[in-house]
Coordinates of C-alpha atoms in Angstrom, one line a residue:
Chain A
X1 CA -40.3 44.4 28.2
X2 CA -42.4 42.5 26.4
X3 CA -41.4 40.3 23.3
X4 CA -44.6 41.4 21.0
X5 CA -43.5 43.9 18.5
X6 CA -45.4 44.2 15.7
X7 CA -47.4 41.1 16.7
X8 CA -50.7 42.7 16.4
X9 CA -51.6 44.5 13.3
X10 CA -53.8 47.3 14.4
X11 CA -55.3 50.6 13.1
X12 CA -53.2 53.3 11.3
X13 CA -52.9 56.6 13.0
X14 CA -55.6 58.0 10.4
X15 CA -58.1 55.3 11.8
X16 CA -57.0 55.9 15.4
X17 CA -58.2 59.4 14.5
X18 CA -61.0 58.7 12.9
X19 CA -62.2 56.5 15.7
X20 CA -61.7 59.4 17.9
X21 CA -64.0 61.7 15.7
X22 CA -66.5 59.3 16.0
X23 CA -66.5 59.9 19.6
X24 CA -66.9 63.5 19.6
X25 CA -70.3 64.8 20.0
X26 CA -71.8 67.5 17.7
X27 CA -72.0 71.0 19.3
X28 CA -68.9 70.5 21.5
X29 CA -65.6 72.4 21.6
X30 CA -62.8 70.5 21.4
X31 CA -58.7 70.9 21.4
X32 CA -56.3 68.7 19.3
X33 CA -53.0 68.2 20.5
X34 CA -49.7 67.4 18.5
X35 CA -49.2 64.1 16.5
X36 CA -52.0 61.8 16.0
X37 CA -54.7 64.1 17.7
X38 CA -54.0 66.7 15.0
X39 CA -55.2 64.1 12.5
X40 CA -58.8 64.2 14.1
X41 CA -59.3 67.5 12.1
X42 CA -59.4 65.5 8.8
X43 CA -62.3 63.7 10.0
X44 CA -64.5 66.5 11.5
X45 CA -65.1 68.7 8.1
X46 CA -68.4 69.7 7.9
X47 CA -69.5 68.6 11.3
X48 CA -70.7 71.0 14.0
X49 CA -67.7 70.8 16.5
X50 CA -65.6 73.9 16.9
X51 CA -61.6 73.2 17.5
X52 CA -59.5 75.7 19.5
X53 CA -56.3 76.5 18.5
X54 CA -54.9 77.2 21.8
X55 CA -52.4 80.3 20.6
X56 CA -55.9 81.9 20.4
X57 CA -58.5 81.2 17.9
X58 CA -62.0 79.3 17.9
X59 CA -63.4 77.5 14.7
X60 CA -60.1 76.8 13.2
X61 CA -60.3 75.3 9.6
X62 CA -58.7 73.1 7.7
X63 CA -54.8 73.1 6.8
X64 CA -54.2 76.1 4.3
X65 CA -53.3 75.1 1.0
X66 CA -50.2 76.5 -0.8
X67 CA -51.9 79.7 -2.1
X68 CA -53.7 80.3 1.0
X69 CA -50.9 80.3 3.6
X70 CA -51.2 83.1 6.0
X71 CA -48.0 83.7 8.4
X72 CA -50.6 85.2 10.9
X73 CA -52.8 82.1 10.6
X74 CA -51.3 79.0 12.2
X75 CA -52.4 76.3 14.4
X76 CA -50.8 75.2 17.8
X77 CA -48.5 72.9 15.6
X78 CA -47.2 75.9 13.7
X79 CA -49.2 74.5 10.4
X80 CA -50.9 77.3 8.6
X81 CA -54.8 76.8 8.6
X82 CA -57.8 78.5 7.4
X83 CA -60.6 80.4 9.0
X84 CA -64.3 79.3 8.8
X85 CA -67.4 81.2 9.2
X86 CA -67.7 82.2 13.0
X87 CA -64.0 81.9 13.6
X88 CA -62.8 84.3 16.3
X89 CA -59.4 85.6 17.6
X90 CA -58.3 86.5 21.3
X91 CA -55.0 86.3 23.3
X92 CA -53.1 83.2 24.3
X93 CA -53.8 84.3 27.9
X94 CA -57.7 84.2 26.9
X95 CA -57.1 81.1 25.4
X96 CA -56.0 79.5 28.6
X97 CA -58.7 81.1 30.7
X98 CA -60.9 79.5 28.5
X99 CA -59.1 75.9 28.9
X100 CA -58.6 76.1 32.9
X101 CA -61.9 77.7 33.0
X102 CA -63.5 74.5 31.7
X103 CA -64.8 75.6 28.6
X104 CA -63.1 72.7 26.6
X105 CA -65.4 69.8 26.4
X106 CA -62.6 67.7 25.1
X107 CA -58.8 67.7 24.8
X108 CA -57.5 64.9 22.4
X109 CA -53.9 64.6 23.7
X110 CA -50.7 62.2 22.6
X111 CA -49.0 60.3 25.4
X112 CA -46.0 58.6 26.2
X113 CA -47.9 56.7 29.1
X114 CA -51.0 56.3 30.7
X115 CA -51.5 54.7 34.1
X116 CA -54.6 52.5 35.2
X117 CA -55.6 55.5 37.3
X118 CA -55.7 57.9 34.3
X119 CA -52.5 59.4 35.1
X120 CA -51.0 60.9 32.1
X121 CA -47.2 61.3 30.9
X122 CA -46.8 63.0 27.8
X123 CA -44.3 66.0 27.8
X124 CA -41.1 64.7 28.6
X125 CA -39.0 61.4 27.7
X126 CA -36.5 60.9 30.2
X127 CA -34.3 58.7 27.6
X128 CA -33.6 62.2 25.7
X129 CA -31.3 63.0 28.8
X130 CA -32.2 66.6 29.5
X131 CA -32.5 67.8 33.3
X132 CA -35.6 66.4 34.2
X133 CA -37.7 69.6 35.1
X134 CA -37.4 70.9 31.5
X135 CA -38.8 70.2 28.3
X136 CA -41.7 71.1 25.8
X137 CA -44.7 71.3 28.3
X138 CA -46.4 73.3 25.7
X139 CA -50.2 73.2 26.4
X140 CA -50.6 69.9 27.7
X141 CA -50.7 70.3 31.4
X142 CA -53.6 73.2 31.1
X143 CA -55.5 71.2 28.8
X144 CA -55.1 67.9 31.1
X145 CA -56.4 69.7 34.2
X146 CA -58.8 72.1 32.3
X147 CA -60.8 69.9 29.8
X148 CA -64.0 68.3 30.7
X149 CA -63.0 65.0 28.8
X150 CA -59.3 64.1 28.0
X151 CA -59.3 61.4 25.5
X152 CA -55.6 59.9 24.7
X153 CA -54.5 59.2 21.3
X154 CA -51.7 57.1 20.8
X155 CA -50.1 53.6 19.6
X156 CA -50.5 50.7 22.1
X157 CA -46.9 50.2 22.7
X158 CA -43.7 51.8 22.2
X159 CA -41.8 51.1 19.0
X160 CA -39.5 48.5 21.3
X161 CA -42.8 46.8 22.3
X162 CA -42.7 48.2 25.7
X163 CA -45.7 49.1 27.8
X164 CA -47.4 52.8 27.4
X165 CA -50.7 51.6 29.4
X166 CA -49.1 50.7 32.9
X167 CA -49.6 50.5 36.3
X168 CA -47.8 53.2 37.3
X169 CA -46.3 56.2 34.9
X170 CA -42.2 55.9 35.2
X171 CA -42.0 59.1 32.8
X172 CA -42.6 62.8 34.0
X173 CA -46.2 63.3 34.7
X174 CA -48.6 65.9 32.9
X175 CA -51.3 65.3 35.3
X176 CA -52.9 63.0 37.8
X177 CA -56.0 61.1 37.2
X178 CA -57.5 63.2 34.4
X179 CA -57.6 60.8 31.4
X180 CA -61.1 59.4 30.3
X181 CA -60.6 57.4 27.4
X182 CA -57.8 55.8 25.5
X183 CA -57.9 55.1 21.8
X184 CA -54.8 53.2 20.4
X185 CA -54.3 51.1 17.3
X186 CA -55.3 48.3 19.4
X187 CA -58.3 49.2 21.4
X188 CA -60.5 51.5 22.8
X189 CA -60.2 51.7 26.7
X190 CA -62.3 53.6 29.3
X191 CA -60.7 54.6 32.4
X192 CA -62.9 53.7 35.4
X193 CA -63.1 54.2 39.0
X194 CA -62.6 50.4 39.0
X195 CA -59.9 50.3 36.6
X196 CA -59.4 50.0 32.9
X197 CA -62.4 48.8 30.9
X198 CA -61.6 47.4 27.5
X199 CA -64.6 48.4 25.3
X200 CA -63.7 47.6 21.8
X201 CA -60.8 46.1 20.0
X202 CA -59.3 46.2 16.3
X203 CA -60.3 43.9 13.7
X204 CA -58.6 40.4 14.2
X205 CA -57.4 41.7 17.7
X206 CA -58.6 39.8 21.0
X207 CA -58.9 40.9 24.2
X208 CA -56.4 38.5 25.5
X209 CA -54.0 40.2 23.0
X210 CA -54.4 43.4 24.1
X211 CA -54.2 42.5 27.7
X212 CA -50.7 41.0 26.6
X213 CA -49.5 44.2 25.8
X214 CA -51.1 46.3 28.8
X215 CA -49.6 46.0 32.1
X216 CA -52.3 46.5 34.4
X217 CA -55.4 43.8 34.4
X218 CA -58.0 45.1 32.1
X219 CA -61.7 44.6 32.8
X220 CA -63.4 43.1 29.7
X221 CA -66.9 44.9 29.1
X222 CA -69.8 42.4 28.9
X223 CA -70.4 43.7 25.4
X224 CA -67.0 44.1 24.0
X225 CA -67.2 45.1 20.6
X226 CA -65.2 45.3 17.3
X227 CA -64.0 48.8 16.8
X228 CA -66.8 50.6 14.1
X229 CA -65.3 53.0 11.8
Chain B
X1 CA -47.6 112.2 21.7
X2 CA -45.1 110.5 19.6
X3 CA -43.4 107.2 20.7
X4 CA -41.9 106.5 17.0
X5 CA -37.9 105.7 16.8
X6 CA -36.4 105.9 13.5
X7 CA -34.8 102.3 13.2
X8 CA -34.7 99.1 15.1
X9 CA -31.1 100.0 16.4
X10 CA -31.8 103.1 17.7
X11 CA -35.1 101.9 19.8
X12 CA -32.9 99.0 21.7
X13 CA -29.7 100.8 21.7
X14 CA -30.0 101.4 25.5
X15 CA -30.7 97.5 26.5
X16 CA -28.2 97.1 29.1
X17 CA -26.1 93.7 30.3
X18 CA -28.2 91.9 32.3
X19 CA -31.8 92.8 31.5
X20 CA -34.8 90.3 31.4
X21 CA -36.6 90.8 27.9
X22 CA -39.9 89.1 26.8
X23 CA -40.3 88.2 23.4
X24 CA -43.9 87.6 22.0
X25 CA -44.9 85.6 19.4
X26 CA -46.1 81.6 19.0
X27 CA -43.7 80.2 16.6
X28 CA -43.8 82.3 13.6
X29 CA -47.0 84.3 14.2
X30 CA -46.6 87.7 15.9
X31 CA -43.1 87.4 16.8
X32 CA -41.0 90.7 16.5
X33 CA -38.2 89.1 14.4
X34 CA -36.3 92.2 13.3
X35 CA -36.1 93.3 17.3
X36 CA -34.4 90.0 17.7
X37 CA -32.1 90.6 14.9
X38 CA -31.2 93.9 16.1
X39 CA -30.5 92.7 19.7
X40 CA -28.1 90.2 18.0
X41 CA -26.0 93.2 16.7
X42 CA -26.6 95.3 19.7
X43 CA -24.9 92.6 21.6
X44 CA -26.1 93.0 25.2
X45 CA -25.0 90.1 27.3
X46 CA -26.3 87.9 30.4
X47 CA -29.7 88.5 29.3
X48 CA -32.6 86.6 30.6
X49 CA -35.1 86.1 27.9
X50 CA -38.9 85.2 28.4
X51 CA -40.2 83.6 25.3
X52 CA -42.3 80.8 24.7
X53 CA -40.0 79.1 22.2
X54 CA -36.4 79.4 22.2
X55 CA -35.4 77.7 19.2
X56 CA -37.8 75.5 17.0
X57 CA -39.8 78.1 14.9
X58 CA -37.6 80.8 15.9
X59 CA -33.8 80.5 14.6
X60 CA -33.2 84.5 15.5
X61 CA -33.6 83.6 19.2
X62 CA -31.0 80.3 18.6
X63 CA -28.7 83.0 17.4
X64 CA -28.5 85.0 20.7
X65 CA -27.5 81.8 22.3
X66 CA -24.8 81.3 19.8
X67 CA -23.8 84.6 20.5
X68 CA -23.3 83.7 24.0
X69 CA -25.7 86.8 25.1
X70 CA -28.4 84.6 27.3
X71 CA -27.8 84.0 31.1
X72 CA -31.1 82.5 31.4
X73 CA -34.2 81.3 29.4
X74 CA -37.6 81.2 31.0
X75 CA -39.9 79.5 28.4
X76 CA -42.4 76.8 27.4
X77 CA -41.7 75.0 24.4
X78 CA -37.8 75.3 24.2
X79 CA -36.8 72.0 22.2
X80 CA -37.2 70.5 18.9
X81 CA -39.3 67.6 18.7
X82 CA -36.8 65.3 17.0
X83 CA -34.1 64.6 19.4
X84 CA -31.5 64.2 16.5
X85 CA -32.4 67.7 15.6
X86 CA -32.4 69.0 19.2
X87 CA -29.1 67.6 19.6
X88 CA -27.5 70.1 17.2
X89 CA -29.7 73.0 18.2
X90 CA -27.2 75.9 20.0
X91 CA -30.2 76.2 22.6
X92 CA -29.9 72.3 23.7
X93 CA -26.5 72.7 23.6
X94 CA -26.1 75.4 25.6
X95 CA -28.6 73.7 28.2
X96 CA -27.0 70.3 28.4
X97 CA -23.7 72.2 28.7
X98 CA -24.9 74.1 31.6
X99 CA -24.0 77.5 29.9
X100 CA -27.8 78.4 30.0
X101 CA -30.0 78.3 32.9
X102 CA -33.6 77.2 32.2
X103 CA -36.9 77.4 33.5
X104 CA -40.2 75.7 31.7
X105 CA -43.7 76.5 32.5
X106 CA -46.8 75.2 31.2
X107 CA -48.2 77.5 28.8
X108 CA -51.4 78.7 30.6
X109 CA -49.2 79.5 33.7
X110 CA -46.1 81.2 31.3
X111 CA -48.7 83.9 30.3
X112 CA -50.5 84.1 33.5
X113 CA -47.4 85.1 35.3
X114 CA -47.1 87.9 32.6
X115 CA -50.5 89.1 32.7
X116 CA -50.0 89.2 36.6
X117 CA -47.4 91.3 36.4
X118 CA -49.0 93.9 34.1
X119 CA -52.2 93.9 36.3
X120 CA -50.7 94.4 39.7
X121 CA -50.9 91.1 41.0
X122 CA -48.2 89.5 42.7
X123 CA -49.0 85.7 42.5
X124 CA -51.7 83.4 41.8
X125 CA -53.3 79.9 42.7
X126 CA -53.5 77.4 39.5
X127 CA -54.6 73.6 39.2
X128 CA -52.1 73.2 36.3
X129 CA -48.8 71.3 37.4
X130 CA -50.2 70.0 40.6
X131 CA -48.7 66.4 40.9
X132 CA -45.8 67.1 38.3
X133 CA -42.0 68.2 38.3
X134 CA -43.5 72.0 37.7
X135 CA -44.6 71.6 41.7
X136 CA -41.0 72.2 42.6
X137 CA -41.0 73.7 46.1
X138 CA -44.0 76.2 45.3
X139 CA -46.6 76.6 48.1
X140 CA -49.8 74.1 47.5
X141 CA -53.2 75.0 48.6
X142 CA -56.5 73.1 48.7
X143 CA -59.5 75.4 47.7
X144 CA -62.5 73.1 47.7
X145 CA -61.6 69.9 46.9
X146 CA -59.2 71.0 44.7
X147 CA -55.1 71.6 45.2
X148 CA -53.9 74.4 43.5
X149 CA -50.1 75.8 43.2
X150 CA -48.9 79.1 43.8
X151 CA -47.2 80.9 40.9
X152 CA -45.7 84.4 41.2
X153 CA -45.5 87.1 38.7
X154 CA -43.0 87.8 36.0
X155 CA -42.1 91.4 35.3
X156 CA -39.5 91.7 32.3
X157 CA -37.3 94.9 32.3
X158 CA -38.4 95.2 28.4
X159 CA -41.0 93.7 26.2
X160 CA -40.4 92.9 22.6
X161 CA -44.0 93.0 20.7
X162 CA -45.5 92.8 17.6
X163 CA -48.3 94.2 15.6
X164 CA -49.8 94.5 12.0
X165 CA -50.7 97.8 12.8
X166 CA -49.4 100.8 15.3
X167 CA -50.2 104.6 15.5
X168 CA -47.8 107.2 17.0
X169 CA -49.3 106.6 20.6
X170 CA -48.7 103.2 20.7
X171 CA -52.1 101.9 20.2
X172 CA -51.8 98.5 18.5
X173 CA -53.8 96.1 16.4
X174 CA -52.9 92.5 16.1
X175 CA -53.7 90.3 13.2
X176 CA -55.5 86.8 13.5
X177 CA -53.6 84.3 15.4
X178 CA -50.5 86.6 15.8
X179 CA -51.9 88.3 18.6
X180 CA -51.0 85.7 21.0
X181 CA -48.6 86.9 23.9
X182 CA -48.5 90.2 22.5
X183 CA -51.2 92.0 24.8
X184 CA -49.8 90.5 28.3
X185 CA -46.4 91.0 27.5
X186 CA -46.9 94.9 26.7
X187 CA -48.8 95.3 29.6
X188 CA -45.8 93.2 31.7
X189 CA -43.0 95.1 30.2
X190 CA -41.3 98.3 32.2
X191 CA -40.3 99.5 28.7
X192 CA -42.6 97.8 25.9
X193 CA -40.9 98.3 22.6
X194 CA -43.6 97.5 19.6
X195 CA -42.4 96.4 16.2
X196 CA -45.4 97.5 13.7
X197 CA -45.8 96.7 10.3
X198 CA -47.8 99.4 9.4
X199 CA -46.9 102.9 11.2
X200 CA -50.2 105.0 11.0
X201 CA -51.1 108.4 12.2
X202 CA -53.3 109.2 15.3
X203 CA -57.0 108.7 14.7
X204 CA -56.4 106.1 11.8
X205 CA -57.0 103.2 14.1
X206 CA -60.6 102.7 15.0
X207 CA -60.4 102.7 18.9
X208 CA -62.8 99.5 18.8
X209 CA -60.1 97.5 17.0
X210 CA -57.1 98.5 19.1
X211 CA -56.0 95.5 20.9
X212 CA -53.4 96.8 23.0
X213 CA -53.8 100.3 24.1
X214 CA -50.8 102.9 23.9
X215 CA -50.5 102.9 27.8
X216 CA -48.6 99.7 27.7
X217 CA -46.4 100.8 24.9
X218 CA -43.4 102.9 25.5
X219 CA -41.5 102.9 22.2
X220 CA -42.7 102.2 18.4
X221 CA -40.6 101.3 15.3
X222 CA -41.7 100.6 12.0
X223 CA -40.2 97.3 10.4
X224 CA -40.8 95.3 7.2
X225 CA -42.8 92.1 7.9
X226 CA -40.7 89.2 8.1
X227 CA -41.6 86.3 6.0
X228 CA -41.0 82.6 6.7
X229 CA -42.1 79.9 7.7
X230 CA -39.7 77.3 9.9
X231 CA -40.8 74.0 11.4
X232 CA -40.9 72.7 15.0
X233 CA -40.1 69.0 14.4

């Protein structure tokens, strides 16, 4: 446990999502997980990015306003959405064939913990006290192993100030060695073969600050920058 | 050929105690809610339910747990996200108390187990779940430089599916994201029961728009469109 609760004021959840939206390349196919990842959709309207909803839709549009709500048109978070020109529908099975088949350029997922080797733990919090092999796996394990690039969107520490970026994950894994980039309220960190590379820090936050709330040793990029939004 | 039953109660009347039943739908979309409600009235017990969700976004399934009709749940997303809301859910209570056995699979594995059953495939290797608790005691095998898990087919006695439109032969057309698990579950079930919003005569569905060919569907029943939006938090 580290004693750093609310010591550093970083980006809001919305701005974490904006930083990730800026990371996405035009022309890419992207799946957004539940939580902060879903907020990325607010920042890509009008861009040439196709979102997949894993229940069986490509080119998912913005959330539906009250009068447009259709029971048969929802995203994977059970929110009513809209369609866009070029939207398509297919079965859940085809959706996951697409995901495992390597067609998703990017999956943006939430996480409870990420290790310095890029292991991801995101589907089960043991503190809930359920049997260890059951929980809400959802599409996370398939997305983590299937997407070409996995970006994690999360707060840097737990509400109690405990490390979420760790030497080893202590929570049940979603997948091993899959994470490429971690974007938090405090930093942008790339998972490399040599270790975690600190590329960007939030305004007013130093590399030392980020290190103090990160368990493994960070490699500080030679051109460390402030996060640009 | 006419597979139409007069009502929900008659179409599910013969489901015995101990049956395994796949129930399609992704939260609210494409879920055959009237058939689930019928099952609660019908009262079959010791059921194995195969359904993505077991409570969040599907209060009618939770009712089957409250009735004590469920022996085992094979699923993907069984619990509310909120721990406090989950603690009060009949599904989570039944699991915590050891009254119901539960197996959870990654979403892609879950649907592929059903697809395999419908396609005469006994088992398949998937990269999903390697290095996680999903491994259990399953066979692991390397193809190229990557490891895969052996997962087996899952064949239900009955499948409950939902379609926006169906004809008397059981040809079905789904609507937007309500298609989800319906095609694979229809093919997997030994007896597949389709709840359709619009029952039409043979020839009224353009064959190019059929998502589920009638060969997979043994029974059809017309239902009123269930209309509500639960939350999964």
